[in-house]
Short mmCIF file of C-alpha atoms in Angstrom, two decimals:
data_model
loop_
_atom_site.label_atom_id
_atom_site.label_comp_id
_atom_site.label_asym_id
_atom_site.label_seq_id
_atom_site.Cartn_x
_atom_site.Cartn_y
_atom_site.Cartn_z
CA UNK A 248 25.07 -4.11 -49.78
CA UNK A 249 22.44 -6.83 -51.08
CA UNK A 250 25.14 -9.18 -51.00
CA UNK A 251 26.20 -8.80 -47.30
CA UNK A 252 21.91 -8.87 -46.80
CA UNK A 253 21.63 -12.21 -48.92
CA UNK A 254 24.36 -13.72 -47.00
CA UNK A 255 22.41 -13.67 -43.96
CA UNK A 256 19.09 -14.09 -45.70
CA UNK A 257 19.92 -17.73 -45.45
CA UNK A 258 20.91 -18.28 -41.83
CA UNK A 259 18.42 -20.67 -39.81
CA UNK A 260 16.53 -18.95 -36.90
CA UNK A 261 18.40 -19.97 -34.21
CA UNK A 262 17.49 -21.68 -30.97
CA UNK A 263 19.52 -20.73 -27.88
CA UNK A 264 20.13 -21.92 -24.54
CA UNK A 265 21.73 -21.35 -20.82
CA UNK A 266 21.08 -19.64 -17.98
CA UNK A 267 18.15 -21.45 -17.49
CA UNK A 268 16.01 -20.37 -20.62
CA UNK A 269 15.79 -21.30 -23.79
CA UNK A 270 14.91 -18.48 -26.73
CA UNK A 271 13.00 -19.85 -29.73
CA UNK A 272 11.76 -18.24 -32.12
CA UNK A 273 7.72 -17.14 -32.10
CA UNK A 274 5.22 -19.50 -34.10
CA UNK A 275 2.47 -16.81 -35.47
CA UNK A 276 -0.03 -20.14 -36.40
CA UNK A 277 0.46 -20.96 -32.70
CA UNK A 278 -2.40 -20.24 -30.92
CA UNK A 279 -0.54 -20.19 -27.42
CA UNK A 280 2.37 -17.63 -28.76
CA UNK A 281 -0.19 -15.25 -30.39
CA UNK A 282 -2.03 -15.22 -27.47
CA UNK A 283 0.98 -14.42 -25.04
CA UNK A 284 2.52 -12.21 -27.33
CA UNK A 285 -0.70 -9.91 -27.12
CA UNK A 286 -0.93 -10.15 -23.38
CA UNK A 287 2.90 -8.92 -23.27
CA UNK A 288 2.12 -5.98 -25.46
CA UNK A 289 -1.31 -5.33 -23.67
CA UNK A 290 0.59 -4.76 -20.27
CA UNK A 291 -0.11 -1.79 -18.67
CA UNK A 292 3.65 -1.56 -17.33
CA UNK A 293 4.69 -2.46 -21.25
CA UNK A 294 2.66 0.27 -22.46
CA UNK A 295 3.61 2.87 -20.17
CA UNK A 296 7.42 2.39 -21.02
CA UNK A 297 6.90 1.27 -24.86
CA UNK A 298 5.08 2.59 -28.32
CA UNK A 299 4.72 0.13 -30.81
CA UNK A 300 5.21 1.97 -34.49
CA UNK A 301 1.45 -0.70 -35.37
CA UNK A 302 -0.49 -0.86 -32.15
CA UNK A 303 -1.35 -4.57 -31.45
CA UNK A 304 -4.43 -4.67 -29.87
CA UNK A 305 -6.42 -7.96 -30.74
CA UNK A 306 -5.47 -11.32 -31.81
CA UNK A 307 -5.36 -10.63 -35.48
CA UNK A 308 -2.99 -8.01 -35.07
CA UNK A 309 -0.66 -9.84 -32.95
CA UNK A 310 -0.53 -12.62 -35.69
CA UNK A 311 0.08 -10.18 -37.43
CA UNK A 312 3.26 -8.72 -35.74
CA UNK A 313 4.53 -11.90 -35.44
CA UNK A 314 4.57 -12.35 -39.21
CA UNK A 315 6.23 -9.40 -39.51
CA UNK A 316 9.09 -10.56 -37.10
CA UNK A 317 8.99 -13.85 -39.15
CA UNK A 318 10.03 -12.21 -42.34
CA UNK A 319 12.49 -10.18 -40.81
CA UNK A 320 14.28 -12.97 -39.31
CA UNK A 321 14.05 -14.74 -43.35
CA UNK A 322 15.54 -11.21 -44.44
CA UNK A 323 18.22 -11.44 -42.05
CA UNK A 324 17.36 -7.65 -40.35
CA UNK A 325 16.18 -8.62 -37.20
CA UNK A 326 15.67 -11.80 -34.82
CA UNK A 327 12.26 -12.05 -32.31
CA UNK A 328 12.70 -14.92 -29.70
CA UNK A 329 10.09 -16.32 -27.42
CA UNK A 330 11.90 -16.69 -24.32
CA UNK A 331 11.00 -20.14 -21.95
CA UNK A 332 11.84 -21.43 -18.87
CA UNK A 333 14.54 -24.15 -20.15
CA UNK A 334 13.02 -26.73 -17.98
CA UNK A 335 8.96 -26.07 -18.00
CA UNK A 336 8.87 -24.69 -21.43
CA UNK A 337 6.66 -22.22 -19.83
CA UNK A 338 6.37 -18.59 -22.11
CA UNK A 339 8.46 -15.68 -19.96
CA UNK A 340 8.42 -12.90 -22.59
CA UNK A 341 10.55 -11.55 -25.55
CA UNK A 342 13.55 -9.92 -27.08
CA UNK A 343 14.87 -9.34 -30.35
CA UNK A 344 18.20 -8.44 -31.80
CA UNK A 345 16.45 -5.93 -34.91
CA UNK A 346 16.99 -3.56 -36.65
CA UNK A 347 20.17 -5.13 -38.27
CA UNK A 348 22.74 -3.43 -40.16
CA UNK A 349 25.01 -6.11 -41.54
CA UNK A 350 27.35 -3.07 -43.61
CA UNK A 351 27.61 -0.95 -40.59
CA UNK A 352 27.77 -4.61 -38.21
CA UNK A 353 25.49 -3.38 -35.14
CA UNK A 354 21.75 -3.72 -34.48
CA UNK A 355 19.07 -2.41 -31.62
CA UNK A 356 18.20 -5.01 -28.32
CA UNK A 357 14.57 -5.15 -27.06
CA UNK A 358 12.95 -6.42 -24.77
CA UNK A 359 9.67 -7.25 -22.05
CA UNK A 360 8.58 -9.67 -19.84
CA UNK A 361 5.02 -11.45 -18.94
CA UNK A 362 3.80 -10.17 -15.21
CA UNK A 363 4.24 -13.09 -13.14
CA UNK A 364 7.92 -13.73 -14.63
CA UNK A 365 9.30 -10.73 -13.50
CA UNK A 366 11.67 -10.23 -10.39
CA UNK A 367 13.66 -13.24 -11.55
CA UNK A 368 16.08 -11.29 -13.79
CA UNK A 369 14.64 -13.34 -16.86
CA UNK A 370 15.11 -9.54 -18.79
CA UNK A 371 18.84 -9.93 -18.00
CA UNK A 372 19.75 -13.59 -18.94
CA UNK A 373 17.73 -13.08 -21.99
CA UNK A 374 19.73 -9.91 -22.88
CA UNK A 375 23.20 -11.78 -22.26
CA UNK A 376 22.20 -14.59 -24.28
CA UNK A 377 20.71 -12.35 -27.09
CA UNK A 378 23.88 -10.64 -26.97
CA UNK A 379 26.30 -13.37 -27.00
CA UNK A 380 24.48 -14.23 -30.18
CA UNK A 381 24.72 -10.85 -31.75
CA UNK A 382 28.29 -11.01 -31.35
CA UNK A 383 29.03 -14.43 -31.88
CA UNK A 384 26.33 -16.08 -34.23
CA UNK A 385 26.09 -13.05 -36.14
CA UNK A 386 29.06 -11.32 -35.73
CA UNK A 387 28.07 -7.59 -35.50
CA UNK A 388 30.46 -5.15 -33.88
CA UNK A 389 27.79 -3.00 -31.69
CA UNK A 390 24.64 -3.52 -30.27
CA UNK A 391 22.58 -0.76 -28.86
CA UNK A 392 20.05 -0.49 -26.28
CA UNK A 393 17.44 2.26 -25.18
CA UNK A 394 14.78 2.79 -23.07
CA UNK A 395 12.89 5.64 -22.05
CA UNK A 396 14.30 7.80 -19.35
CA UNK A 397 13.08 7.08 -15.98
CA UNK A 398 12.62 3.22 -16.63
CA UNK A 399 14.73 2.59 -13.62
CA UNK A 400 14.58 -1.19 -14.17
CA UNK A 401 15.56 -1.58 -17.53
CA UNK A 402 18.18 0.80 -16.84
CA UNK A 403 19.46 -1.89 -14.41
CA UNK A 404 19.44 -4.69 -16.87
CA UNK A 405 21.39 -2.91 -19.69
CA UNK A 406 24.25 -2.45 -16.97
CA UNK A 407 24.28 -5.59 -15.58
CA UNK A 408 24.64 -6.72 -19.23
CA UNK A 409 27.44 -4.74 -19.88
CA UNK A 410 25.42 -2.13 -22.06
CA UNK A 411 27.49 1.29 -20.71
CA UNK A 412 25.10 4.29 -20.49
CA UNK A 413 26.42 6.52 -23.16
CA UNK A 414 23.81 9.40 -23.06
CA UNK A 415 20.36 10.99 -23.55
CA UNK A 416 18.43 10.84 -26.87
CA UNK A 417 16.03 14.14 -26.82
CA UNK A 418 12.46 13.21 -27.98
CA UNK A 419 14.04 9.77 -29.64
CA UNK A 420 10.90 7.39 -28.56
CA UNK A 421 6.71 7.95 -28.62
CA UNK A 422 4.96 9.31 -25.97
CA UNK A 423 2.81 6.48 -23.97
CA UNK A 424 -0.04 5.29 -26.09
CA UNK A 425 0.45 8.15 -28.82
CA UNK A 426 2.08 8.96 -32.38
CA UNK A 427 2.12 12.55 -31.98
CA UNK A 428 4.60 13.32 -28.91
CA UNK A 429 8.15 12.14 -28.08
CA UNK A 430 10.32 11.73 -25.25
CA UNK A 431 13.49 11.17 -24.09
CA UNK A 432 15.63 8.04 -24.14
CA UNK A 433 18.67 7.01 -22.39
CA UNK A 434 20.70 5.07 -25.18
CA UNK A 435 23.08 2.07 -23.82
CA UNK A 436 25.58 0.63 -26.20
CA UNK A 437 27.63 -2.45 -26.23
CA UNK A 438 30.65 -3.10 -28.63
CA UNK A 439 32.19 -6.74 -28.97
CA UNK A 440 35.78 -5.87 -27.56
CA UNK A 441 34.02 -4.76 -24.26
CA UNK A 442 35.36 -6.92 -21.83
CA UNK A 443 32.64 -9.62 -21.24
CA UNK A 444 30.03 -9.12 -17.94
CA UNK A 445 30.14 -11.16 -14.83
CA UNK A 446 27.33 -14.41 -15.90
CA UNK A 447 23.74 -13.19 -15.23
CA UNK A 448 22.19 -15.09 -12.07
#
């Protein structure tokens, strides 16, 4: 198994493109990222869907995070991209491909986007880029995807992505804003001989 981890321990951190974005990864000594990286994860409609295991709350703590998803990316278990507007450069919001199992070939999808950027199905192009790279650049065999039940619109961009709802997960994610409660999730999954999804729009 540490073989398989240092193989990918060495990869770059990829840059991708199409669809009109462009994922990069996030700069923690980047004033700009830290700062929109906090106001993604200080989102009232982020926190009512999402739990964070380390709450991020304040600046230093998003540096922080981003750190973390720095040396993740140098261990080869999990990839954080910034996505942009391809043409503005403008910050739109995040996903990651984490969690990676590189003996077992799959990995978890995440993902949230700034305010103002929704309703332009940046969520979905992000997710079929991120997961033509999770099949392709990294060559995993699954990806899964969940989201807690009742998030109607995520639920709308794992199926447009291909990501087949495959059942309910009882008490699988955090409670809103707590450590001590759990609640349901609807888990998507996506397996690289699925025939590939009409292109995101």
């Amino acid at each position: 198994m540490a073989d398989v981890r240092l193989q990918f321990s060495v990869q770059p951190e990829p840059e991708l493109t199409g669809l009109g974005l462009r994922l990069r990864p996030w700069d923690p000594e980047s004033d700009a990222d830290v700062s929109a990286y906090l106001r993604g994860l200080s989102d009232p409609e982020f926190q009512r869907w999402n739990t964070p295991l380390r709450f991020v709350r304040d600046i230093d703590s998003a540096r922080e995070a981003l750190r973390t998803r720095v040396a993740a990316a140098t261990s080869g278990t999990g990839f954080s991209f910034c996505v942009t507007d391809a043409g503005t450069g403008g910050t739109l919001g995040h996903i990651g491909v984490n969690e990676i199992d590189h003996v077992m070939s799959c990995a978890r999808v995440g993902y949230w986007v700034l305010p103002e950027s929704r309703g332009r199905q940046v969520a979905t192009r992000a997710l079929a880029l991120a997961a033509r790279y999770g099949f392709t650049g990294l060559a995993l065999h699954r990806l899964d995807l969940g989201h807690a039940v009742g998030h109607e619109a995520s639920c709308r961009v794992a199926e447009r992505c291909g990501f087949r709802h495959e059942g309910t997960l009882r008490g699988a994610m955090f409670e809103a804003g707590r450590h001590d409660a759990f609640r349901d999730v609807h888990l998507h999954g996506r397996l690289a001989t699925d025939p590939e999804p009409a292109p995101a729009e």
